[in-house]
Short mmCIF file of C-alpha atoms in Angstrom, two decimals:
data_model
loop_
_atom_site.label_atom_id
_atom_site.label_comp_id
_atom_site.label_asym_id
_atom_site.label_seq_id
_atom_site.Cartn_x
_atom_site.Cartn_y
_atom_site.Cartn_z
CA UNK V 1 18.37 -7.86 46.40
CA UNK V 2 15.74 -10.46 44.75
CA UNK V 3 15.66 -12.83 47.39
CA UNK V 4 14.81 -10.28 50.33
CA UNK V 5 12.38 -8.32 47.76
CA UNK V 6 10.35 -11.67 47.08
CA UNK V 7 10.11 -12.17 50.81
CA UNK V 8 8.82 -8.71 50.95
CA UNK V 9 6.15 -9.33 48.56
CA UNK V 10 5.08 -12.77 50.40
CA UNK V 11 4.89 -10.44 53.38
CA UNK V 12 2.30 -8.31 51.60
CA UNK V 13 0.30 -11.63 50.36
CA UNK V 14 1.42 -11.57 46.88
CA UNK V 15 1.51 -15.03 45.28
CA UNK V 16 5.27 -15.27 44.46
CA UNK V 17 7.14 -17.76 42.02
CA UNK V 18 10.79 -17.40 42.26
CA UNK V 19 13.63 -18.85 40.00
CA UNK V 20 17.21 -18.28 40.32
CA UNK V 21 20.17 -20.10 37.96
CA UNK V 22 21.98 -20.91 41.17
CA UNK V 23 20.84 -24.19 42.71
CA UNK V 24 22.25 -23.13 46.40
CA UNK V 25 20.16 -20.00 46.22
CA UNK V 26 16.84 -21.84 44.84
CA UNK V 27 17.38 -24.43 47.79
CA UNK V 28 17.60 -21.75 50.44
CA UNK V 29 14.60 -20.00 48.79
CA UNK V 30 12.47 -23.29 48.88
CA UNK V 31 12.85 -23.56 52.89
CA UNK V 32 11.15 -19.95 52.78
CA UNK V 33 7.06 -20.03 53.49
CA UNK V 34 5.09 -18.49 50.93
CA UNK V 35 7.89 -18.89 47.92
CA UNK V 36 7.36 -21.49 45.38
CA UNK V 37 10.50 -22.21 43.72
CA UNK V 38 10.89 -23.50 40.06
CA UNK V 39 13.86 -24.70 38.16
CA UNK V 40 13.66 -22.82 34.78
CA UNK V 41 11.97 -19.85 32.83
CA UNK V 42 9.34 -22.28 31.17
CA UNK V 43 7.98 -23.51 34.32
CA UNK V 44 8.03 -19.88 35.88
CA UNK V 45 5.76 -18.84 33.15
CA UNK V 46 3.67 -22.07 33.35
CA UNK V 47 3.14 -21.57 37.32
CA UNK V 48 1.96 -17.96 36.66
CA UNK V 49 -1.45 -16.87 35.16
CA UNK V 50 -1.59 -14.39 32.21
CA UNK V 51 -1.35 -11.46 32.67
CA UNK V 52 1.90 -12.08 34.22
CA UNK V 53 4.32 -9.68 36.12
CA UNK V 54 7.64 -10.63 36.14
CA UNK V 55 10.19 -8.83 38.32
CA UNK V 56 14.04 -9.10 37.17
CA UNK V 57 16.68 -8.57 39.96
CA UNK V 58 19.98 -9.66 37.99
CA UNK V 59 23.25 -7.56 37.33
CA UNK V 60 22.99 -4.84 34.73
CA UNK V 61 24.41 -5.51 30.94
CA UNK V 62 24.74 -9.09 29.42
CA UNK V 63 22.95 -10.76 32.30
CA UNK V 64 19.91 -8.89 31.97
CA UNK V 65 19.74 -9.28 28.09
CA UNK V 66 20.25 -12.98 28.57
CA UNK V 67 17.46 -13.15 31.24
CA UNK V 68 14.99 -11.39 28.99
CA UNK V 69 16.03 -13.80 26.01
CA UNK V 70 15.31 -16.63 28.01
CA UNK V 71 11.86 -15.47 29.38
CA UNK V 72 10.45 -13.99 25.98
CA UNK V 73 9.77 -17.37 24.37
CA UNK V 74 7.75 -18.18 27.50
CA UNK V 75 5.47 -15.07 27.54
CA UNK V 76 2.37 -13.71 25.73
CA UNK V 77 0.91 -10.30 24.88
CA UNK V 78 -0.17 -8.43 27.94
CA UNK V 79 2.41 -9.61 30.45
CA UNK V 80 4.89 -7.11 32.31
CA UNK V 81 8.67 -7.42 32.62
CA UNK V 82 9.91 -5.21 35.72
CA UNK V 83 13.51 -4.55 35.55
CA UNK V 84 14.50 -3.44 39.14
CA UNK V 85 18.24 -3.71 38.66
CA UNK V 86 20.67 -0.86 37.95
CA UNK V 87 20.60 -0.96 34.36
CA UNK V 88 21.55 1.88 31.88
CA UNK V 89 18.65 3.95 31.12
CA UNK V 90 19.49 3.90 27.33
CA UNK V 91 19.41 -0.05 27.56
CA UNK V 92 16.16 0.22 29.15
CA UNK V 93 14.64 2.50 26.50
CA UNK V 94 16.19 -0.19 23.93
CA UNK V 95 14.57 -3.02 25.79
CA UNK V 96 11.21 -1.64 26.17
CA UNK V 97 10.91 -0.89 22.35
CA UNK V 98 12.03 -4.74 21.75
CA UNK V 99 9.65 -6.21 24.14
CA UNK V 100 6.64 -4.04 22.93
CA UNK V 101 7.11 -5.61 19.45
CA UNK V 102 6.11 -8.85 20.74
CA UNK V 103 3.20 -7.17 22.92
CA UNK V 104 5.13 -7.56 26.11
CA UNK V 105 5.15 -4.68 28.45
CA UNK V 106 8.33 -3.09 30.14
CA UNK V 107 8.88 -1.15 33.43
CA UNK V 108 12.32 0.05 34.45
CA UNK V 109 12.40 0.30 38.27
CA UNK V 110 15.36 2.11 40.03
CA UNK V 111 15.51 0.07 43.43
CA UNK V 112 17.19 1.93 46.48
CA UNK V 113 17.63 0.78 50.07
CA UNK V 114 20.16 -2.12 49.78
CA UNK V 115 18.94 -5.63 50.90
CA UNK V 116 17.41 -4.24 54.07
CA UNK V 117 15.27 -2.08 52.05
CA UNK V 118 14.37 -4.76 49.73
CA UNK V 119 13.47 -6.86 52.67
CA UNK V 120 11.49 -4.23 54.76
CA UNK V 121 10.60 -1.29 52.36
CA UNK V 122 12.60 0.05 49.35
CA UNK V 123 12.56 3.34 47.41
CA UNK V 124 11.33 2.68 43.95
CA UNK V 125 11.62 4.87 40.85
CA UNK V 126 9.57 3.78 37.96
CA UNK V 127 9.53 4.57 34.52
CA UNK V 128 7.50 3.12 31.43
CA UNK V 129 4.12 3.50 30.11
CA UNK V 130 1.92 5.17 32.63
CA UNK V 131 -1.06 2.49 31.89
CA UNK V 132 1.34 -0.11 32.67
CA UNK V 133 2.74 1.45 35.90
CA UNK V 134 -0.87 1.74 37.14
CA UNK V 135 -1.53 -2.05 36.68
CA UNK V 136 1.50 -2.64 38.92
CA UNK V 137 1.62 0.07 41.35
CA UNK V 138 -0.11 -1.87 43.93
CA UNK V 139 3.33 -4.10 43.76
CA UNK V 140 5.35 -1.10 43.80
CA UNK V 141 3.54 0.44 46.89
CA UNK V 142 3.90 -2.61 48.96
CA UNK V 143 7.42 -3.33 48.44
CA UNK V 144 8.32 0.34 49.33
CA UNK V 145 8.07 2.39 52.33
CA UNK V 146 5.13 4.80 52.60
CA UNK V 147 6.06 7.77 50.30
CA UNK V 148 8.96 5.88 48.98
CA UNK V 149 7.72 4.87 45.34
CA UNK V 150 7.10 7.28 42.58
CA UNK V 151 6.23 7.00 38.72
CA UNK V 152 8.76 9.34 37.12
CA UNK V 153 8.31 9.37 33.56
CA UNK V 154 8.30 7.57 30.27
CA UNK V 155 10.43 4.45 29.50
CA UNK V 156 14.01 4.62 30.98
CA UNK V 157 12.93 7.55 33.42
CA UNK V 158 13.06 5.13 36.31
CA UNK V 159 16.81 3.92 35.70
CA UNK V 160 17.66 7.56 34.90
CA UNK V 161 16.69 8.89 38.08
CA UNK V 162 18.26 5.90 39.80
CA UNK V 163 21.43 6.81 37.97
CA UNK V 164 21.56 10.10 39.22
CA UNK V 165 20.65 8.85 42.87
CA UNK V 166 23.71 6.82 42.58
CA UNK V 167 25.92 9.64 41.29
CA UNK V 168 24.70 11.43 44.44
CA UNK V 169 25.66 8.93 46.50
CA UNK V 170 29.13 8.26 45.07
CA UNK V 171 29.64 12.18 46.12
CA UNK V 172 28.06 11.69 49.72
CA UNK V 173 30.13 8.46 50.61
CA UNK V 174 33.28 10.24 49.39
CA UNK V 175 32.75 13.26 51.52
CA UNK V 176 32.31 11.19 54.87
CA UNK V 177 35.31 8.98 53.68
CA UNK V 178 37.43 11.94 53.41
CA UNK V 179 36.31 13.63 56.58
CA UNK V 180 36.95 10.41 58.66
CA UNK V 181 40.36 10.11 56.98
CA UNK V 182 41.28 13.63 58.39
CA UNK V 183 39.90 12.60 61.58
CA UNK V 184 42.31 9.44 61.53
CA UNK V 185 45.40 11.29 60.64
CA UNK V 186 44.78 14.24 63.38
CA UNK V 187 47.06 12.76 65.94
CA UNK V 188 43.82 12.80 68.51
CA UNK V 189 42.73 9.68 70.00
CA UNK V 190 39.53 9.92 68.36
CA UNK V 191 36.74 7.26 68.67
CA UNK V 192 35.09 7.16 65.03
CA UNK V 193 32.05 5.08 65.90
CA UNK V 194 30.96 7.57 68.60
CA UNK V 195 31.68 10.45 66.27
CA UNK V 196 29.57 8.83 63.65
CA UNK V 197 26.83 8.10 66.35
CA UNK V 198 27.25 11.68 67.60
CA UNK V 199 26.46 13.22 64.13
CA UNK V 200 23.28 11.23 64.02
CA UNK V 201 21.83 13.29 66.68
CA UNK V 202 20.96 16.78 65.41
CA UNK V 203 23.80 17.46 63.08
CA UNK V 204 23.24 18.86 59.45
CA UNK V 205 25.19 15.45 58.21
CA UNK V 206 22.98 13.03 59.79
CA UNK V 207 22.13 10.48 57.46
CA UNK V 208 21.80 6.58 56.91
CA UNK V 209 25.02 6.52 55.32
CA UNK V 210 26.37 8.19 58.83
CA UNK V 211 24.53 5.64 60.49
CA UNK V 212 26.14 2.52 58.56
CA UNK V 213 29.28 3.99 59.31
CA UNK V 214 28.86 4.09 62.80
CA UNK V 215 27.69 0.30 62.74
CA UNK V 216 30.92 -0.26 60.43
CA UNK V 217 33.19 1.23 63.10
CA UNK V 218 31.28 -0.76 65.76
CA UNK V 219 32.50 -3.71 63.98
CA UNK V 220 35.95 -2.84 63.26
CA UNK V 221 37.11 0.55 64.99
CA UNK V 222 40.08 1.32 62.38
CA UNK V 223 38.62 -0.67 59.56
CA UNK V 224 41.97 -2.42 59.70
CA UNK V 225 40.51 -5.74 58.46
CA UNK V 226 39.62 -4.07 54.91
CA UNK V 227 41.69 -2.92 52.00
CA UNK V 228 40.68 0.47 50.77
CA UNK V 229 39.46 -0.48 47.65
CA UNK V 230 36.60 1.02 46.51
CA UNK V 231 34.74 -1.00 43.61
CA UNK V 232 32.05 0.39 41.44
CA UNK V 233 29.03 -1.09 39.57
CA UNK V 234 28.92 1.54 36.59
CA UNK V 235 26.17 3.93 37.54
CA UNK V 236 28.40 6.60 38.66
CA UNK V 237 30.45 6.45 35.41
CA UNK V 238 27.00 6.65 33.56
CA UNK V 239 25.99 9.68 35.54
CA UNK V 240 29.20 11.63 34.62
CA UNK V 241 29.03 10.46 31.15
CA UNK V 242 25.37 11.95 31.08
CA UNK V 243 26.38 14.89 32.86
CA UNK V 244 28.86 15.67 30.13
CA UNK V 245 26.27 14.96 27.49
CA UNK V 246 23.86 17.25 28.86
CA UNK V 247 26.52 19.83 29.60
CA UNK V 248 26.18 19.91 33.33
CA UNK V 249 29.13 20.40 35.56
CA UNK V 250 29.19 17.77 37.99
CA UNK V 251 32.68 18.03 39.71
CA UNK V 252 31.78 16.21 43.03
CA UNK V 253 30.52 13.09 41.44
CA UNK V 254 32.90 13.15 38.59
CA UNK V 255 36.01 13.49 41.49
CA UNK V 256 34.48 10.72 43.64
CA UNK V 257 34.34 8.28 40.48
CA UNK V 258 38.15 9.06 39.95
CA UNK V 259 38.77 8.34 43.46
CA UNK V 260 37.01 4.65 42.98
CA UNK V 261 39.22 4.25 40.20
CA UNK V 262 42.42 5.47 42.13
CA UNK V 263 41.82 3.25 44.94
CA UNK V 264 42.27 0.15 43.00
CA UNK V 265 45.94 1.22 43.38
CA UNK V 266 46.49 2.69 46.53
CA UNK V 267 45.04 1.52 49.97
CA UNK V 268 43.56 4.51 51.89
CA UNK V 269 41.79 5.04 54.76
CA UNK V 270 39.11 6.98 52.82
CA UNK V 271 38.73 3.95 50.58
CA UNK V 272 38.32 1.54 53.63
CA UNK V 273 35.57 3.76 54.91
CA UNK V 274 33.61 3.74 51.33
CA UNK V 275 34.11 -0.18 51.13
CA UNK V 276 32.70 -0.62 54.50
CA UNK V 277 29.57 1.65 53.70
CA UNK V 278 29.03 -0.27 50.60
CA UNK V 279 29.18 -3.53 52.35
CA UNK V 280 26.80 -2.24 55.04
CA UNK V 281 24.00 -1.01 52.80
CA UNK V 282 24.13 -3.27 49.80
CA UNK V 283 26.21 -6.16 50.95
CA UNK V 284 28.79 -5.44 48.33
CA UNK V 285 32.01 -7.66 48.42
CA UNK V 286 35.02 -6.18 50.01
CA UNK V 287 38.71 -6.77 49.65
CA UNK V 288 40.20 -8.34 53.21
CA UNK V 289 43.63 -7.70 54.05
#
């Protein structure tokens, strides 16, 4: 999502200096007007004037820590780092405290909307110190849809809210998938694309996910080109663990997580629906038959 987000920022007249460790991505980005592409973290910092604002869009966990370690020697007090990936909120609390020791500020930003949202208007949930958020608010407002950006609280709050969002997403996708599996086994000659499109017009279950289901069925009416493996990137697991820590019953999210694990063993039609939905909204990889 980092590349389309950078283009979104350029559309809103921000000066964007971009770096990616992959040479092919840097070459592709260099062809885009408005993007200044550099070859390393040191050059990235040199091209930006203090007070720098650096937005990370990298995988959660070790990759985020490695990116921060590479950036920190090149930063100065007052600079701001925004983690826009799907990090665990506990890691974000830790990172905010660690960077603060060097005088560098940190904001955690849950970013929803997939690659199309990153390019044309995302939904952003921001945590961190309020005055640092106010400094960066024009950036968040620019890359988000109107009404689609909110400061939600202190360090870690942005990624906490995004974690819950993704847990809800797990449950919604699983319900859609199970419904279409019932349709698939009904014995009726049903056209899934038309049904998904029908439900977009006035029904209670109309949603972007249903729209993506219609698009997926338009490409492959029975999703026969996919394996029903539903990969997970971690947020659903964290949501279930946090619900247990807080004593909150969350059976739908928990069972949807279990079904993702089960899908790695069995190929089901419901698994193919969730795999197709994840491919449509986030460009996530799928297993082909």
